[in-house]
Coordinates of C-alpha atoms in Angstrom, one line a residue:
X1 CA -32.3 -3.5 -4.5
X2 CA -31.5 -3.7 -8.3
X3 CA -27.8 -4.5 -7.4
X4 CA -28.6 -7.6 -5.4
X5 CA -27.7 -10.0 -8.3
X6 CA -24.2 -8.5 -8.3
X7 CA -23.7 -9.0 -4.6
X8 CA -25.1 -12.5 -4.8
X9 CA -22.7 -13.4 -7.6
X10 CA -19.8 -12.0 -5.7
X11 CA -20.7 -13.9 -2.6
X12 CA -21.1 -17.1 -4.7
X13 CA -17.6 -16.8 -6.1
X14 CA -16.0 -15.8 -2.8
X15 CA -17.6 -18.6 -0.9
X16 CA -16.6 -21.2 -3.5
X17 CA -12.9 -20.2 -3.5
X18 CA -12.9 -19.9 0.3
X19 CA -14.1 -23.5 0.6
X20 CA -11.8 -24.7 -2.2
X21 CA -8.5 -23.1 -1.2
X22 CA -9.1 -22.4 2.4
X23 CA -8.6 -18.6 2.0
X24 CA -10.6 -15.6 2.9
X25 CA -12.4 -13.6 0.2
X26 CA -11.1 -10.1 1.0
X27 CA -8.7 -9.9 -1.9
X28 CA -11.6 -10.5 -4.3
X29 CA -14.4 -8.7 -2.4
X30 CA -12.6 -5.3 -2.0
X31 CA -11.8 -4.6 -5.6
X32 CA -15.2 -5.9 -6.9
X33 CA -17.1 -3.9 -4.3
X34 CA -15.2 -0.8 -5.3
X35 CA -16.4 -1.3 -8.9
X36 CA -20.0 -1.9 -7.9
X37 CA -20.1 1.0 -5.4
X38 CA -18.6 3.3 -8.1
X39 CA -21.4 2.2 -10.5
X40 CA -23.9 3.0 -7.7
X41 CA -22.4 6.5 -7.5
X42 CA -21.4 6.3 -3.9
X43 CA -19.2 9.2 -2.6
X44 CA -15.9 8.7 -4.5
X45 CA -13.6 9.4 -1.6
X46 CA -15.4 6.9 0.6
X47 CA -15.9 4.1 -1.8
X48 CA -12.8 2.1 -0.8
X49 CA -13.5 2.7 2.9
X50 CA -17.0 1.2 2.4
X51 CA -15.5 -1.7 0.5
X52 CA -13.0 -2.4 3.2
X53 CA -15.5 -2.1 6.0
X54 CA -18.1 -4.3 4.3
X55 CA -15.5 -6.9 3.5
X56 CA -14.3 -7.0 7.1
X57 CA -17.9 -7.6 8.3
X58 CA -18.4 -10.4 5.8
X59 CA -15.2 -12.1 7.0
X60 CA -16.7 -12.5 10.4
X61 CA -19.2 -15.1 9.1
X62 CA -16.7 -17.0 6.9
X63 CA -14.1 -17.1 9.7
X64 CA -16.5 -18.8 12.1
X65 CA -17.1 -21.6 9.7
X66 CA -13.4 -22.1 9.0
X67 CA -12.5 -21.9 12.7
X68 CA -15.0 -24.6 13.6
X69 CA -13.7 -26.9 10.9
X70 CA -10.1 -26.6 12.0
X71 CA -11.0 -26.9 15.7
X72 CA -12.8 -30.1 15.0
X73 CA -9.6 -31.5 13.4
X74 CA -7.6 -30.4 16.4
X75 CA -5.5 -28.0 14.3
X76 CA -5.9 -24.8 16.4
X77 CA -3.2 -23.9 18.9
X78 CA -5.4 -22.0 21.4
X79 CA -2.5 -20.9 23.5
X80 CA -1.1 -19.0 20.5
X81 CA -4.5 -17.6 19.9
X82 CA -4.7 -16.3 23.5
X83 CA -1.3 -14.7 23.3
X84 CA -1.6 -13.1 19.9
X85 CA -5.3 -11.9 20.1
X86 CA -4.6 -8.8 22.4
X87 CA -2.1 -7.4 19.8
X88 CA -4.5 -8.4 17.0
X89 CA -7.3 -6.3 18.5
X90 CA -5.1 -3.3 19.2
X91 CA -3.4 -3.4 15.8
X92 CA -6.7 -3.9 13.9
X93 CA -8.5 -1.1 15.7
X94 CA -5.6 1.3 15.2
X95 CA -5.3 0.3 11.5
X96 CA -9.1 0.9 10.9
X97 CA -8.8 4.3 12.6
X98 CA -5.8 5.3 10.5
X99 CA -7.6 4.1 7.3
X100 CA -10.5 6.5 8.0
X101 CA -8.0 9.4 7.8
X102 CA -6.5 8.4 4.5
X103 CA -7.7 9.1 1.0
X104 CA -9.2 6.4 -1.2
X105 CA -6.5 7.0 -3.8
X106 CA -3.7 6.3 -1.2
X107 CA -5.5 3.3 0.1
X108 CA -5.9 2.0 -3.4
X109 CA -2.1 2.1 -3.9
X110 CA -1.6 0.1 -0.7
X111 CA -4.2 -2.4 -1.7
X112 CA -2.9 -2.9 -5.2
X113 CA 0.7 -3.5 -3.9
X114 CA -0.6 -6.1 -1.4
X115 CA -2.8 -7.9 -4.0
X116 CA 0.2 -8.3 -6.3
X117 CA 2.2 -9.5 -3.3
X118 CA -0.4 -12.0 -2.3
X119 CA -0.9 -13.3 -5.8
X120 CA 2.9 -13.7 -6.3
X121 CA 3.2 -15.5 -2.9
X122 CA 0.5 -18.0 -3.9
X123 CA 1.9 -18.5 -7.4
X124 CA 5.5 -19.1 -6.3
X125 CA 4.4 -20.9 -3.1
X126 CA 6.8 -18.6 -1.1
X127 CA 7.0 -19.9 2.5
X128 CA 9.6 -18.9 5.1
X129 CA 11.9 -21.6 6.5
X130 CA 11.5 -22.3 10.2
X131 CA 14.1 -20.1 11.9
X132 CA 13.1 -19.7 15.6
X133 CA 10.7 -20.6 18.3
X134 CA 7.5 -18.7 19.2
X135 CA 8.3 -15.5 21.1
X136 CA 7.0 -14.7 24.6
X137 CA 3.9 -12.7 25.3
X138 CA 5.4 -9.3 24.4
X139 CA 6.7 -10.6 21.1
X140 CA 3.3 -12.2 20.3
X141 CA 1.6 -8.9 21.1
X142 CA 3.9 -7.1 18.7
X143 CA 3.4 -9.6 16.0
X144 CA -0.3 -9.6 16.5
X145 CA -0.3 -5.8 16.3
X146 CA 1.5 -5.8 12.9
X147 CA -0.7 -8.5 11.5
X148 CA -3.9 -6.8 12.7
X149 CA -2.9 -3.4 11.4
X150 CA -2.0 -4.7 7.9
X151 CA -5.1 -6.9 7.8
X152 CA -7.4 -3.9 8.6
X153 CA -5.7 -1.9 5.8
X154 CA -6.5 -4.5 3.1
X155 CA -9.5 -6.3 4.7
X156 CA -8.2 -9.8 5.0
X157 CA -8.6 -12.4 7.7
X158 CA -4.8 -12.4 8.3
X159 CA -4.0 -15.9 7.0
X160 CA -1.5 -14.5 4.4
X161 CA 0.5 -13.0 7.3
X162 CA -0.3 -15.3 10.2
X163 CA 0.6 -18.6 8.5
X164 CA 4.1 -17.4 7.4
X165 CA 4.8 -16.0 10.8
X166 CA 3.8 -19.2 12.6
X167 CA 5.7 -21.4 10.1
X168 CA 8.8 -19.3 10.7
X169 CA 8.3 -20.0 14.4
X170 CA 8.5 -23.7 13.8
X171 CA 4.7 -24.3 14.1
X172 CA 3.6 -27.2 11.9
X173 CA 1.9 -26.0 8.7
X174 CA -1.4 -27.8 9.6
X175 CA -1.5 -26.1 13.0
X176 CA -0.3 -22.8 11.5
X177 CA -3.3 -22.8 9.0
X178 CA -5.8 -23.8 11.7
X179 CA -4.5 -21.2 14.2
X180 CA -4.6 -18.5 11.5
X181 CA -8.2 -19.4 10.8
X182 CA -9.0 -18.9 14.5
X183 CA -7.1 -15.6 14.6
X184 CA -9.1 -14.5 11.6
X185 CA -12.2 -14.1 13.8
X186 CA -10.9 -11.4 16.2
X187 CA -9.3 -9.6 13.2
X188 CA -12.7 -9.5 11.5
X189 CA -14.6 -8.5 14.6
X190 CA -12.2 -5.7 15.6
X191 CA -11.9 -4.6 12.0
X192 CA -15.7 -4.4 11.5
X193 CA -16.1 -2.6 14.8
X194 CA -13.4 -0.1 13.9
X195 CA -14.8 0.6 10.4
X196 CA -18.4 1.0 11.9
X197 CA -17.2 3.4 14.6
X198 CA -15.0 5.5 12.4
X199 CA -17.6 5.6 9.7
X200 CA -20.3 6.8 12.1
X201 CA -17.9 9.4 13.5
X202 CA -17.2 11.2 10.2
X203 CA -19.4 14.0 9.1
X204 CA -19.7 13.2 5.4
X205 CA -23.1 11.6 4.5
X206 CA -22.8 7.9 3.6
X207 CA -25.2 5.8 1.4
X208 CA -28.5 4.8 2.9
X209 CA -28.5 1.5 4.8
X210 CA -24.9 2.0 5.8
X211 CA -23.7 1.2 9.3
X212 CA -20.6 3.3 9.5
X213 CA -18.4 2.0 6.7
X214 CA -20.4 -1.3 6.4
X215 CA -23.0 -1.3 3.6
X216 CA -25.6 -3.6 4.9
X217 CA -27.4 -4.7 1.6
X218 CA -24.1 -5.9 0.2
X219 CA -23.1 -7.6 3.4
X220 CA -26.4 -9.5 3.6
X221 CA -26.4 -10.9 0.0
X222 CA -22.6 -11.7 0.1
X223 CA -22.9 -13.6 3.4
X224 CA -26.0 -15.5 2.2
X225 CA -24.4 -16.7 -1.0
X226 CA -20.9 -17.4 0.4
X227 CA -22.3 -19.6 3.3
X228 CA -24.1 -21.7 0.7
X229 CA -21.2 -22.1 -1.8
X230 CA -18.3 -22.6 0.7
X231 CA -19.3 -26.2 1.4
X232 CA -19.5 -26.8 -2.4
X233 CA -15.9 -25.5 -2.8
X234 CA -14.7 -27.7 0.0
X235 CA -16.3 -30.8 -1.7
X236 CA -14.7 -29.8 -5.0
X237 CA -11.3 -30.0 -3.4
X238 CA -11.7 -33.8 -3.3
X239 CA -13.0 -34.1 -6.9
X240 CA -10.8 -32.0 -9.1
X241 CA -7.2 -30.8 -9.3
X242 CA -7.0 -27.7 -7.2
X243 CA -3.7 -26.6 -8.6
X244 CA -5.4 -25.5 -11.9
X245 CA -8.2 -23.7 -10.0
X246 CA -5.6 -22.0 -7.8
X247 CA -3.8 -20.7 -10.8
X248 CA -7.1 -19.3 -12.1
X249 CA -7.6 -17.6 -8.8
X250 CA -4.1 -16.1 -8.9
X251 CA -4.8 -14.8 -12.5
X252 CA -8.1 -13.3 -11.2
X253 CA -6.1 -11.5 -8.5
X254 CA -3.6 -10.1 -11.0
X255 CA -6.5 -8.9 -13.2
X256 CA -8.4 -7.2 -10.4
X257 CA -5.2 -5.6 -9.1
X258 CA -4.4 -4.3 -12.6
X259 CA -7.9 -3.0 -13.1
X260 CA -7.6 -1.0 -9.8
X261 CA -4.2 0.3 -10.8
X262 CA -5.5 1.5 -14.2
X263 CA -8.4 3.2 -12.4
X264 CA -5.9 5.2 -10.3
X265 CA -4.7 6.9 -13.5

């Protein structure tokens, strides 16, 4: 219980930036949770797995709020959601299963590479040019499988992958963002289920109050704080220049990624 202020602070920051920039908090939650779990002396080779699983479970709650907001504005293409979700579920479950077989050190390398990629993409505003139309159901299943697998490896809601894919397929940016928010829910659900099931199946003892690879005390405090601060972040969007705050967020990502990279050596 003595760690609840750290989880509460993390949830506060994650919720604020999620509301401000319309992004999930996985890229912040995972590295910070690894630092906190290390300080709590959790099993070293399971720390990153617990951070990934806990983050996936937390994204369930933030994705619901985001989904409802975009649906209210008519920005969700539900046909795309229906076609891509089966692949999302298969890819996310497969990714979570594969993650359970990998070492924390190898997963850390993957996460650091992705966090640098995400920060650079946000900094340079890299977006693909529309080059084709949406594929049929087999193509949507394949795209969903890849998005789900990568998302489960780095515990994100999939927006960083889904939005560029839909934009490349000539979907309007507003609808691409709204649809990606809707896709984030099955990613988070399948990811959380995968991490819980694979965590419960492994023989190594996990910390008390863990449900598989989901550490429930961290989940509870993070969700409580993030649901309170997300609306504040959304309101701040209309008051201040978000470009400066977005740059601060990008710098924070680079710092967290570098801290994890240093920790590997």
